[in-house]
Tab-separated table of C-alpha atoms and ligand atoms in Angstrom:
chain	number	residue	atom	x	y	z
A	300	MET	CA	15.217	4.793	7.153
A	301	LEU	CA	15.296	8.822	7.502
A	302	ASP	CA	15.236	10.089	10.530
A	303	THR	CA	12.870	12.913	11.926
A	304	LEU	CA	14.836	16.218	11.449
A	305	ASP	CA	15.360	14.678	7.945
A	306	GLU	CA	12.099	13.735	7.831
A	307	LEU	CA	11.178	17.623	8.373
A	308	ARG	CA	13.762	18.622	6.233
A	309	THR	CA	12.427	16.976	2.994
A	310	ARG	CA	9.531	18.303	1.170
A	311	PHE	CA	8.298	17.873	-2.404
A	312	VAL	CA	7.894	21.195	-3.848
A	313	ILE	CA	5.176	21.289	-6.789
A	314	GLU	CA	4.435	23.794	-9.259
A	315	GLY	CA	1.133	23.103	-9.612
A	316	GLY	CA	-1.723	23.751	-13.271
A	317	ARG	CA	0.163	21.765	-15.809
A	318	SER	CA	-1.640	18.747	-17.227
A	319	LEU	CA	0.043	14.882	-17.097
A	320	THR	CA	1.350	14.296	-20.508
A	321	GLY	CA	2.830	11.180	-21.945
A	322	ALA	CA	3.445	7.110	-20.478
A	323	VAL	CA	4.348	6.066	-17.289
A	324	SER	CA	4.733	1.918	-16.266
A	325	ALA	CA	3.363	0.750	-13.372
A	326	PRO	CA	5.854	-0.627	-10.819
A	327	GLY	CA	5.564	-4.225	-9.330
A	328	ALA	CA	2.076	-4.059	-6.142
A	329	LYS	CA	3.678	-2.824	-2.962
A	330	ASN	CA	0.875	-5.721	-1.923
A	331	ALA	CA	1.993	-8.278	-3.783
A	332	ALA	CA	5.989	-7.541	-2.649
A	333	LEU	CA	5.992	-7.559	0.717
A	334	PRO	CA	3.609	-10.390	1.424
A	335	ILE	CA	5.698	-13.087	-1.211
A	336	MET	CA	9.138	-11.312	0.688
A	337	ALA	CA	7.147	-12.749	3.897
A	338	ALA	CA	6.072	-16.065	2.752
A	339	SER	CA	9.825	-16.251	1.214
A	340	ILE	CA	10.604	-18.352	3.997
A	341	LEU	CA	8.827	-21.020	3.810
A	342	ALA	CA	11.116	-21.907	0.948
A	343	ALA	CA	14.308	-22.872	3.472
A	344	GLY	CA	16.224	-21.931	-0.087
A	345	GLU	CA	17.148	-19.343	-2.838
A	346	VAL	CA	14.377	-17.052	-3.396
A	347	VAL	CA	14.947	-14.539	-6.986
A	348	LEU	CA	12.467	-12.341	-7.182
A	349	HIS	CA	11.573	-9.796	-10.255
A	350	TYR	CA	9.831	-6.677	-9.988
A	351	VAL	CA	10.293	-5.780	-6.946
A	352	PRO	CA	9.010	-2.398	-6.450
A	353	ARG	CA	12.064	-0.167	-4.608
A	354	ILE	CA	9.868	1.484	-1.954
A	355	THR	CA	11.175	2.378	1.865
A	356	ASP	CA	8.309	-0.528	2.741
A	357	VAL	CA	10.856	-3.354	0.932
A	358	ASP	CA	13.454	-2.282	2.546
A	359	VAL	CA	12.083	-3.177	6.029
A	360	MET	CA	10.863	-6.234	5.182
A	361	ALA	CA	14.558	-6.683	3.622
A	362	ALA	CA	15.503	-6.304	7.218
A	363	ILE	CA	12.983	-8.152	8.939
A	364	LEU	CA	13.786	-11.195	7.084
A	365	GLU	CA	17.395	-10.143	7.971
A	366	SER	CA	16.572	-10.341	11.838
A	367	LEU	CA	15.568	-13.720	11.579
A	368	GLY	CA	18.492	-15.246	9.923
A	369	ALA	CA	17.895	-14.676	5.831
A	370	ARG	CA	20.347	-13.447	3.211
A	371	VAL	CA	18.353	-10.824	0.936
A	372	ARG	CA	20.543	-8.670	-1.822
A	373	GLU	CA	19.495	-7.022	-4.923
A	374	HIS	CA	20.861	-8.145	-7.802
A	375	SER	CA	19.767	-5.516	-9.992
A	376	GLY	CA	17.429	-3.007	-9.842
A	377	GLY	CA	13.695	-4.310	-9.118
A	378	THR	CA	15.462	-8.032	-8.371
A	379	LEU	CA	15.747	-9.630	-5.204
A	380	VAL	CA	17.618	-12.850	-3.857
A	381	ILE	CA	16.874	-14.234	-1.203
A	382	ASP	CA	17.911	-16.955	0.827
A	383	THR	CA	16.445	-18.134	4.136
A	384	SER	CA	17.813	-21.408	4.323
A	385	SER	CA	19.951	-20.551	7.284
A	386	LEU	CA	17.054	-19.109	9.299
A	387	ASP	CA	16.853	-19.423	13.046
A	388	SER	CA	14.350	-17.090	14.587
A	389	TYR	CA	10.655	-16.689	14.878
A	390	CYS	CA	10.639	-13.634	16.824
A	391	PRO	CA	11.584	-10.414	14.610
A	392	PRO	CA	12.110	-7.401	16.503
A	393	TYR	CA	9.345	-4.653	17.174
A	394	ALA	CA	11.106	-1.576	15.952
A	395	LEU	CA	11.296	-3.476	12.632
A	396	VAL	CA	7.786	-4.712	13.030
A	397	SER	CA	6.127	-1.563	13.601
A	398	LYS	CA	7.259	0.398	10.603
A	399	LEU	CA	5.108	-1.704	8.388
A	400	ASN	CA	1.150	-3.270	8.756
A	401	ALA	CA	1.765	-5.834	6.563
A	402	SER	CA	5.394	-7.732	9.078
A	403	PHE	CA	2.740	-9.423	10.443
A	404	ASP	CA	2.592	-11.822	7.010
A	405	VAL	CA	5.482	-13.115	8.880
A	406	THR	CA	3.650	-14.593	11.776
A	407	GLY	CA	2.070	-17.470	8.967
A	408	ALA	CA	4.819	-18.437	7.327
A	409	LEU	CA	7.091	-18.314	10.892
A	410	LEU	CA	3.898	-20.894	12.031
A	411	ALA	CA	4.133	-23.157	9.359
A	412	ARG	CA	8.297	-23.312	8.651
A	413	PHE	CA	9.033	-23.302	12.679
A	414	ASN	CA	5.271	-24.881	14.066
A	415	ARG	CA	5.528	-21.169	16.073
A	416	ALA	CA	6.162	-17.466	15.486
A	417	GLU	CA	6.623	-14.583	18.411
A	418	VAL	CA	5.776	-11.732	16.327
A	419	PRO	CA	4.686	-7.884	18.111
A	420	GLN	CA	0.876	-7.144	17.512
A	421	PRO	CA	1.054	-4.286	15.057
A	422	GLY	CA	-0.836	-1.050	16.438
A	423	GLY	CA	-3.288	1.138	15.242
A	424	CYS	CA	-2.279	3.398	12.449
A	425	VAL	CA	-3.403	6.385	11.004
A	426	LEU	CA	-6.060	4.491	9.653
A	427	GLY	CA	-7.609	3.131	12.126
A	428	PRO	CA	-6.768	0.434	15.083
A	429	ARG	CA	-5.698	-2.773	12.264
A	430	ALA	CA	-7.386	-5.858	13.978
A	431	VAL	CA	-5.648	-9.407	13.374
A	432	ASP	CA	-8.546	-11.058	15.332
A	433	LEU	CA	-9.510	-12.478	12.074
A	434	HIS	CA	-5.756	-14.164	11.804
A	435	LEU	CA	-5.871	-15.372	15.476
A	436	ALA	CA	-9.075	-17.203	14.980
A	437	GLY	CA	-7.528	-18.685	11.919
A	438	PHE	CA	-3.911	-20.217	13.160
A	439	GLN	CA	-6.578	-21.665	16.034
A	440	ARG	CA	-8.548	-23.566	13.769
A	441	LEU	CA	-5.672	-25.127	12.558
A	442	GLY	CA	-5.061	-25.989	15.916
A	443	ALA	CA	-2.275	-23.324	16.891
A	444	ALA	CA	-2.639	-22.342	20.979
A	445	VAL	CA	-2.137	-18.770	20.413
A	446	SER	CA	-1.468	-16.032	23.393
A	447	LEU	CA	-0.133	-12.010	23.965
A	448	GLU	CA	3.041	-12.132	25.882
A	449	HIS	CA	4.873	-9.161	26.423
A	450	GLY	CA	3.068	-7.254	23.679
A	451	SER	CA	3.990	-9.987	20.842
A	452	VAL	CA	1.358	-12.756	19.397
A	453	VAL	CA	2.863	-15.652	20.170
A	454	ALA	CA	1.102	-18.797	18.016
A	455	ALA	CA	2.675	-22.380	18.108
A	456	GLY	CA	0.940	-25.211	17.447
A	457	ALA	CA	2.886	-29.189	17.588
A	458	THR	CA	0.886	-29.908	14.244
A	459	LEU	CA	-0.934	-27.956	12.680
A	460	GLU	CA	-4.142	-29.538	11.205
A	461	GLY	CA	-6.014	-28.309	7.908
A	462	ALA	CA	-10.427	-26.743	9.179
A	463	ASP	CA	-12.315	-25.206	7.228
A	464	VAL	CA	-11.930	-21.304	8.619
A	465	GLU	CA	-14.845	-19.187	7.794
A	466	LEU	CA	-14.258	-15.210	7.415
A	467	GLY	CA	-16.560	-12.544	9.477
A	468	GLN	CA	-15.305	-9.855	7.174
A	469	PRO	CA	-12.971	-10.428	3.166
A	470	SER	CA	-10.002	-9.310	5.560
A	471	VAL	CA	-6.386	-9.056	2.798
A	472	GLY	CA	-4.459	-10.227	6.344
A	473	ALA	CA	-6.331	-12.566	7.431
A	474	THR	CA	-6.544	-14.596	4.508
A	475	LYS	CA	-2.857	-14.198	3.490
A	476	ASN	CA	-2.090	-15.035	7.395
A	477	ILE	CA	-4.363	-18.008	7.380
A	478	MET	CA	-3.301	-19.465	3.489
A	479	LEU	CA	0.782	-18.595	4.731
A	480	ALA	CA	0.577	-20.982	7.948
A	481	ALA	CA	-1.992	-23.490	6.235
A	482	THR	CA	0.354	-24.218	3.598
A	483	ARG	CA	2.738	-27.299	5.276
A	484	ALA	CA	-0.644	-27.900	6.968
A	485	ARG	CA	-1.626	-32.045	7.639
A	486	GLY	CA	-4.969	-31.858	5.191
A	487	THR	CA	-6.757	-29.906	3.532
A	488	THR	CA	-8.041	-25.420	4.729
A	489	ILE	CA	-10.593	-24.306	3.257
A	490	ILE	CA	-10.641	-20.596	3.662
A	491	ARG	CA	-14.190	-18.915	3.081
A	492	ASN	CA	-14.833	-15.218	2.502
A	493	ALA	CA	-11.703	-15.246	1.809
A	494	ALA	CA	-10.478	-11.767	-0.089
A	495	LYS	CA	-10.419	-11.947	-3.375
A	496	GLU	CA	-7.952	-8.911	-4.419
A	497	PRO	CA	-5.232	-9.449	-7.050
A	498	GLU	CA	-2.222	-9.667	-3.832
A	499	VAL	CA	-3.333	-12.053	-2.483
A	500	ALA	CA	-4.142	-13.973	-5.755
A	501	ASP	CA	-0.561	-13.515	-6.245
A	502	LEU	CA	0.553	-14.440	-3.516
A	503	ALA	CA	-1.197	-17.849	-3.646
A	504	GLY	CA	0.784	-17.904	-7.075
A	505	PHE	CA	4.368	-17.922	-5.388
A	506	ILE	CA	3.114	-20.133	-3.059
A	507	ASN	CA	2.438	-22.652	-5.424
A	508	ALA	CA	5.705	-21.692	-7.373
A	509	MET	CA	7.317	-22.878	-4.410
A	510	GLY	CA	5.556	-26.083	-4.373
A	511	GLY	CA	2.982	-25.335	-2.493
A	512	CYS	CA	-1.141	-26.146	-3.132
A	513	VAL	CA	-3.304	-23.244	-3.636
A	514	ARG	CA	-6.211	-22.780	-5.180
A	515	GLY	CA	-9.284	-21.094	-5.883
A	516	GLN	CA	-7.660	-17.938	-5.184
A	517	GLY	CA	-9.394	-15.269	-6.829
A	518	THR	CA	-12.723	-16.277	-5.492
A	519	PRO	CA	-13.984	-16.033	-2.211
A	520	THR	CA	-13.382	-19.769	-1.191
A	521	ILE	CA	-9.768	-20.678	-2.001
A	522	ARG	CA	-8.297	-24.122	-0.731
A	523	ILE	CA	-4.636	-25.042	0.386
A	524	ASP	CA	-3.354	-28.573	0.282
A	525	GLY	CA	-0.482	-29.136	2.907
A	526	VAL	CA	2.272	-30.023	1.227
A	527	ARG	CA	5.644	-31.487	3.705
A	528	LYS	CA	8.403	-29.079	1.948
A	529	LEU	CA	8.326	-25.982	0.200
A	530	HIS	CA	11.495	-25.454	-2.111
A	531	GLY	CA	13.036	-22.008	-3.685
A	532	CYS	CA	11.936	-20.829	-6.989
A	533	GLU	CA	11.764	-17.450	-9.670
A	534	TYR	CA	8.543	-15.250	-9.323
A	535	THR	CA	7.332	-12.386	-10.712
A	536	ILE	CA	5.804	-10.250	-8.850
A	537	ILE	CA	2.077	-8.158	-10.417
A	538	PRO	CA	2.231	-5.004	-11.367
A	539	ASP	CA	0.736	-2.388	-9.071
A	540	ARG	CA	-2.271	-0.939	-9.352
A	541	LEU	CA	-3.181	1.517	-6.726
A	542	VAL	CA	0.239	3.006	-8.776
A	543	ALA	CA	-1.540	2.982	-11.603
A	544	GLY	CA	-5.071	4.338	-10.488
A	545	THR	CA	-3.144	7.399	-9.380
A	546	TYR	CA	-1.459	8.276	-12.315
A	547	LEU	CA	-4.962	7.897	-14.233
A	548	LEU	CA	-6.450	9.988	-11.079
A	549	GLY	CA	-3.628	12.578	-11.998
A	550	ALA	CA	-4.909	12.539	-15.844
A	551	ALA	CA	-8.388	13.649	-14.649
A	552	ILE	CA	-7.236	16.105	-12.060
A	553	THR	CA	-4.917	17.485	-14.182
A	554	ALA	CA	-7.195	17.739	-17.325
A	555	GLY	CA	-4.687	15.402	-19.003
A	556	ASP	CA	-3.837	12.280	-20.932
A	557	VAL	CA	-2.011	9.847	-18.890
A	558	THR	CA	-1.353	5.903	-20.457
A	559	VAL	CA	-0.684	3.912	-17.882
A	560	THR	CA	1.470	0.704	-19.364
A	561	GLY	CA	2.258	-2.667	-17.940
A	562	ILE	CA	-1.032	-3.030	-15.978
A	563	ASP	CA	-4.080	-5.071	-16.406
A	564	PRO	CA	-7.320	-3.047	-17.312
A	565	GLY	CA	-9.223	-5.462	-15.456
A	566	CYS	CA	-8.174	-4.652	-12.261
A	567	LEU	CA	-8.558	-0.948	-12.682
A	568	HIS	CA	-12.706	-1.719	-13.370
A	569	ALA	CA	-13.958	-0.033	-11.074
A	570	LEU	CA	-11.833	3.264	-10.753
A	571	CYS	CA	-12.550	3.658	-14.996
A	572	ARG	CA	-16.152	2.624	-14.189
A	573	THR	CA	-15.888	6.132	-11.493
A	574	LEU	CA	-13.938	8.647	-14.164
A	575	LYS	CA	-16.255	7.689	-16.853
A	576	THR	CA	-19.483	9.078	-14.642
A	577	CYS	CA	-17.688	11.162	-14.343
A	578	GLY	CA	-16.589	12.522	-18.070
A	579	CYS	CA	-12.991	11.428	-18.045
A	580	GLU	CA	-12.147	9.195	-21.244
A	581	LEU	CA	-10.596	5.853	-20.951
A	582	THR	CA	-9.373	3.219	-23.412
A	583	THR	CA	-7.657	-0.124	-22.847
A	584	GLU	CA	-5.458	-2.356	-25.232
A	585	GLY	CA	-3.739	-4.528	-24.249
A	586	ALA	CA	-1.972	-4.274	-20.766
A	587	SER	CA	-2.703	-0.562	-20.919
A	588	VAL	CA	-5.074	1.433	-19.874
A	589	ARG	CA	-5.223	5.574	-21.407
A	590	ALA	CA	-7.324	8.467	-19.362
A	591	ARG	CA	-7.866	11.934	-20.624
A	592	GLY	CA	-9.182	14.362	-18.275
A	593	VAL	CA	-11.451	17.124	-18.915
A	594	ALA	CA	-11.479	20.797	-17.540
A	595	SER	CA	-15.223	20.514	-16.181
A	596	PHE	CA	-16.457	16.913	-15.288
A	597	ARG	CA	-19.247	15.181	-13.072
A	598	PRO	CA	-19.438	14.348	-9.075
A	599	VAL	CA	-20.125	10.914	-8.226
A	600	ASP	CA	-21.217	8.787	-5.529
A	601	VAL	CA	-18.536	6.235	-4.441
A	602	SER	CA	-18.286	3.751	-1.919
A	603	THR	CA	-15.272	2.007	-1.571
A	604	GLY	CA	-15.311	-1.436	-1.078
A	605	PRO	CA	-13.183	-5.257	-0.868
A	606	TYR	CA	-12.103	-6.144	-5.026
A	607	PRO	CA	-13.450	-6.201	-7.363
A	608	GLY	CA	-15.494	-3.098	-5.311
A	609	PHE	CA	-14.219	0.112	-5.662
A	610	PRO	CA	-10.022	0.466	-4.247
A	611	THR	CA	-10.182	2.178	-0.627
A	612	ASP	CA	-6.315	3.420	-0.934
A	613	LEU	CA	-7.655	5.155	-4.159
A	614	GLN	CA	-10.823	6.948	-1.917
A	615	PRO	CA	-7.731	9.981	-0.866
A	616	PRO	CA	-6.900	10.751	-4.880
A	617	LEU	CA	-10.121	10.390	-5.669
A	618	VAL	CA	-11.520	12.776	-3.199
A	619	ALA	CA	-8.765	15.538	-4.383
A	620	TYR	CA	-9.743	14.489	-7.437
A	621	LEU	CA	-13.585	15.117	-6.771
A	622	SER	CA	-13.203	18.253	-4.479
A	623	LEU	CA	-12.727	20.111	-8.076
A	624	ALA	CA	-15.844	17.993	-9.697
A	625	GLN	CA	-18.542	20.498	-10.706
A	626	GLY	CA	-21.720	20.046	-8.182
A	627	THR	CA	-21.208	17.568	-4.759
A	628	SER	CA	-19.999	14.285	-4.638
A	629	HIS	CA	-21.217	11.662	-1.630
A	630	VAL	CA	-18.413	9.328	-0.834
A	631	GLU	CA	-18.437	6.510	1.713
A	632	GLU	CA	-15.145	4.574	3.050
A	633	SER	CA	-16.532	1.140	4.253
A	634	ILE	CA	-12.908	-0.105	5.130
A	635	PHE	CA	-11.088	1.853	7.486
A	636	ASP	CA	-12.557	3.731	10.693
A	637	ALA	CA	-10.204	6.872	9.812
A	638	ARG	CA	-9.420	7.136	6.197
A	639	PHE	CA	-10.632	10.955	5.647
A	640	VAL	CA	-7.527	12.128	8.458
A	641	TYR	CA	-5.981	13.996	4.927
A	642	VAL	CA	-9.077	15.885	4.388
A	643	SER	CA	-8.168	18.381	6.897
A	644	GLU	CA	-4.904	19.180	4.801
A	645	LEU	CA	-6.739	18.916	1.886
A	646	ALA	CA	-8.725	22.174	3.053
A	647	ARG	CA	-6.007	24.000	3.267
A	648	MET	CA	-5.558	23.625	-0.396
A	649	GLY	CA	-9.207	25.285	-0.278
A	650	ALA	CA	-11.283	21.921	-0.973
A	651	ASP	CA	-14.629	21.643	0.750
A	652	ILE	CA	-15.126	18.593	2.517
A	653	LYS	CA	-17.368	17.481	5.042
A	654	VAL	CA	-16.449	14.203	6.714
A	655	SER	CA	-19.087	12.461	9.309
A	656	GLY	CA	-17.513	8.946	10.318
A	657	ARG	CA	-17.392	7.452	6.929
A	658	GLN	CA	-18.841	9.712	4.864
A	659	ALA	CA	-17.453	13.037	3.246
A	660	ILE	CA	-19.566	14.714	1.054
A	661	VAL	CA	-17.593	16.950	-1.647
A	662	LYS	CA	-18.928	19.904	-2.968
A	663	GLY	CA	-16.727	20.869	-5.663
A	664	VAL	CA	-14.398	24.057	-5.636
A	665	GLU	CA	-13.661	26.076	-8.714
A	666	LYS	CA	-9.801	26.057	-7.799
A	667	LEU	CA	-7.431	24.511	-5.920
A	668	LYS	CA	-4.580	26.771	-4.379
A	669	ASP	CA	-1.426	26.600	-2.948
A	670	ALA	CA	-0.870	25.490	0.774
A	671	VAL	CA	2.293	23.641	2.903
A	672	VAL	CA	1.162	20.587	3.649
A	673	GLU	CA	1.609	17.658	5.267
A	674	ALA	CA	1.273	14.227	4.069
A	675	PRO	CA	-0.316	11.482	7.332
A	676	ASP	CA	-0.054	8.241	5.084
A	677	ILE	CA	1.001	6.790	1.841
A	678	ARG	CA	-1.918	7.013	0.271
A	679	ALA	CA	-2.911	10.200	1.176
A	680	GLY	CA	0.330	11.538	-0.020
A	681	GLY	CA	-0.809	10.453	-3.296
A	682	ALA	CA	-3.901	12.610	-2.955
A	683	LEU	CA	-1.794	15.747	-1.677
A	684	VAL	CA	0.250	15.339	-4.575
A	685	LEU	CA	-2.262	15.097	-7.438
A	686	ALA	CA	-4.184	18.305	-5.702
A	687	ALA	CA	-1.379	19.965	-5.701
A	688	LEU	CA	-0.313	19.389	-9.414
A	689	ALA	CA	-3.764	20.977	-10.459
A	690	ALA	CA	-3.667	23.653	-7.987
A	691	GLN	CA	-2.639	26.916	-8.576
A	692	GLY	CA	0.644	28.256	-7.476
A	693	THR	CA	3.087	26.520	-5.943
A	694	SER	CA	2.678	23.803	-2.968
A	695	GLU	CA	5.250	21.821	-0.914
A	696	ILE	CA	4.288	18.762	0.659
A	697	GLY	CA	5.991	17.271	3.602
A	698	GLY	CA	6.033	13.598	5.031
A	699	LEU	CA	8.008	12.061	1.979
A	700	GLN	CA	8.200	9.761	4.523
A	701	TYR	CA	5.094	8.161	3.815
A	702	ILE	CA	5.055	8.245	-0.025
A	703	ASP	CA	8.464	6.626	-0.017
A	704	ARG	CA	6.674	4.027	1.558
A	705	GLY	CA	4.884	3.122	-1.302
A	706	TYR	CA	5.499	4.947	-4.664
A	707	GLU	CA	8.779	3.836	-5.718
A	708	PHE	CA	10.189	6.615	-7.917
A	709	PHE	CA	7.334	9.532	-7.910
A	710	GLU	CA	8.593	12.931	-9.047
A	711	GLU	CA	11.230	11.162	-11.511
A	712	ARG	CA	7.627	9.156	-13.284
A	713	LEU	CA	5.679	12.642	-12.402
A	714	ALA	CA	8.533	14.939	-13.980
A	715	SER	CA	8.409	12.211	-16.878
A	716	LEU	CA	4.218	13.048	-17.602
A	717	GLY	CA	5.593	17.196	-17.487
A	718	ALA	CA	4.935	17.644	-13.793
A	719	SER	CA	6.513	20.506	-12.312
A	720	ILE	CA	7.833	18.713	-8.727
A	721	MET	CA	11.081	18.644	-6.791
A	722	ARG	CA	12.323	17.391	-3.421
A	723	ALA	CA	13.446	19.879	-1.638
A	724	SER	CA	15.610	19.404	1.490
A	725	VAL	CA	16.752	22.014	4.580
A	726	VAL	CA	19.724	22.867	4.317
A	727	ALA	CA	19.691	25.687	7.255
A	728	PRO	CA	19.413	24.433	11.223
A	729	VAL	CA	16.009	24.451	12.215
A	730	GLN	CA	14.641	26.618	15.373
A	731	PRO	CA	11.282	26.472	17.054
A	732	ARG	CA	9.364	30.367	16.071
A	733	THR	CA	9.091	32.164	19.220
A	734	ASP	CA	6.432	33.404	18.139
A	735	MET	CA	4.248	30.502	17.275
A	736	GLY	CA	4.933	27.672	19.831
A	737	ASP	CA	6.964	24.688	18.759
A	738	THR	CA	5.862	25.478	14.850
A	739	MET	CA	8.984	25.034	12.873
A	740	GLN	CA	10.106	27.707	10.948
A	741	MET	CA	12.401	25.993	7.901
A	742	PRO	CA	14.788	27.646	6.186
A	743	LYS	CA	14.844	26.293	3.067
A	744	VAL	CA	17.387	25.402	-0.248
A	745	VAL	CA	15.264	23.329	-2.795
A	746	THR	CA	17.912	20.767	-4.430
A	747	PRO	CA	15.999	18.742	-8.331
A	748	PHE	CA	16.088	15.353	-7.294
A	749	SER	CA	18.413	12.960	-8.702
A	750	ALA	CA	17.182	10.397	-10.864
B	1293	EPU	N1	-9.764	-6.398	10.300
B	1293	EPU	C1	-10.452	-6.958	11.471
B	1293	EPU	N2	-9.664	-7.739	11.946
B	1293	EPU	C2	-8.827	-8.547	11.113
B	1293	EPU	C3	-8.276	-8.183	9.749
B	1293	EPU	C4	-8.843	-6.474	9.928
B	1293	EPU	O1	-11.153	-6.229	12.056
B	1293	EPU	O2	-7.836	-9.494	11.845
B	1293	EPU	C5	-10.506	-5.372	9.357
B	1293	EPU	C6	-9.078	-3.831	9.674
B	1293	EPU	O3	-8.402	-3.602	10.814
B	1293	EPU	C7	-9.659	-2.766	8.436
B	1293	EPU	C8	-10.278	-3.507	7.683
B	1293	EPU	O4	-10.571	-4.707	8.409
B	1293	EPU	O5	-10.447	-2.056	9.034
B	1293	EPU	C9	-9.636	-4.441	6.243
B	1293	EPU	O6	-8.274	-4.977	6.817
B	1293	EPU	P1	-7.796	-6.193	5.596
B	1293	EPU	O7	-7.233	-7.302	6.938
B	1293	EPU	O8	-8.296	-6.187	4.903
B	1293	EPU	O9	-6.514	-4.906	5.559
B	1293	EPU	P2	-4.919	-5.225	5.455
B	1293	EPU	O10	-4.166	-6.624	4.846
B	1293	EPU	O11	-4.793	-4.920	6.791
B	1293	EPU	C10	-4.649	-4.744	3.274
B	1293	EPU	C11	-3.471	-3.714	2.152
B	1293	EPU	C12	-4.102	-1.663	2.279
B	1293	EPU	C13	-5.783	-2.038	2.259
B	1293	EPU	C14	-6.946	-3.101	2.726
B	1293	EPU	C15	-7.481	-2.956	1.729
B	1293	EPU	C16	-1.296	-4.243	2.660
B	1293	EPU	C17	-0.065	-4.424	3.275
B	1293	EPU	N3	-1.986	-4.074	2.850
B	1293	EPU	O12	-4.457	-4.179	4.157
B	1293	EPU	O13	-3.362	-1.141	1.447
B	1293	EPU	O14	-5.582	-0.243	1.964
B	1293	EPU	O15	-5.715	-3.723	2.365
B	1293	EPU	O16	-7.719	-3.849	0.922
B	1293	EPU	O17	-1.918	-5.537	1.532
B	1293	EPU	C18	-1.731	0.546	1.352
B	1293	EPU	O18	-1.629	0.002	0.758
B	1293	EPU	O19	-1.541	1.533	1.096
B	1293	EPU	C19	-3.041	0.114	2.509
B	1293	EPU	C20	-3.188	0.351	3.310
């Protein structure tokens, strides 16, 4: 992981105004890979995972598994071998768990394997509080006692019993964690109002590949029949619909022509429908989606929602796109409390966006202008990169430690589509400016990315 000064020194330098054109393949899905890695705890054997994205969140999840006693090695690019046979701890350290929200997925798996898990409670993040009450209520329904001790959630139950669990909302995290905990419970667990996201269904597919028995994934009712033991397996992660969607929005915002290959078009339905409403041309063929953007396009009103609704993770890149529409769009965020935090950075590029609570009014402007901006989270980073690709002039984007959490080889893939993008490093020392308080002055040398 980068240290703080390195993070400040590393930026994308993007010369805007070039249309993205060509084909790009979708990498493996972060939000499937992370829980599947956590679920390898259940195998008590060797798991071989293919199509694992090369992103820093995967590195952190690997470090968490290692901290519990697992052996993790990269066999070849994108293939991880995880051996959890010698796992001897159910207490991952806060220093690692606090790096990513998905680390809490280990709780259900540890509970199923050891009948006990002690996992630091996830704090909030820039998107909002990230509550886990539904996860904990689910564990309790399965018979575990749950308490908070020294900042960690402690879940323990001598035997877990299958139960009927109704979720107050279709939480992705709670569905995954309860599904994991129920895999070895005695009897049958039904999760009602479950999350239908493809990544949740992929986790169920992986559990089944280990000898588990999960049915109904992808629907609101998931049934898990507990089994005594799970075993190692070989499994291929699904492609990342959110990264794929970011490239399609890249075509839209630069009036380009991009085909994303290796992706199920069905999982991008809400995005494709939205882009068509704006005037983009969308075509699908087999496992590929092609988006052709137009210079002048219509605004649209969108509300994010659980799958198959418009994905909250594509809301920031969509807003970047709509900031150049011929008119006013209304965007409602229905999943996270604070998912418009990046809007102030887009405004520094000339976007005209007013946010009130979970609503944003996006008035299209004629052009975006270059600026030095800072990404506050993964998807906001994607949005700022797209804005910079469309803007006039040369922009600098910081906060790459967030972008690198979710976008594999982002600059290489964008460059292959014709973008002018480089990872820049500052080699001179960072010195506080005397005339601007603690604002940093950062003399820099730009180095081209290495493949
Ligand atoms: N919530 C509760 N109580 C709970 C669980 C959730 O109130 O017990 C609330 C959360 O506070 C949040 C909302 O419900 O406001 C959504 O939470 P959910 O559990 O559905 O999402 P998550 O598991 O925290 C995953 C993805 C997110 C994605 C959301 C929604 C992973 C690792 N993360 O988060 O992805 O936005 O589902 O689809 O799968 C990202 O990839 O950048 C990202 C943030």
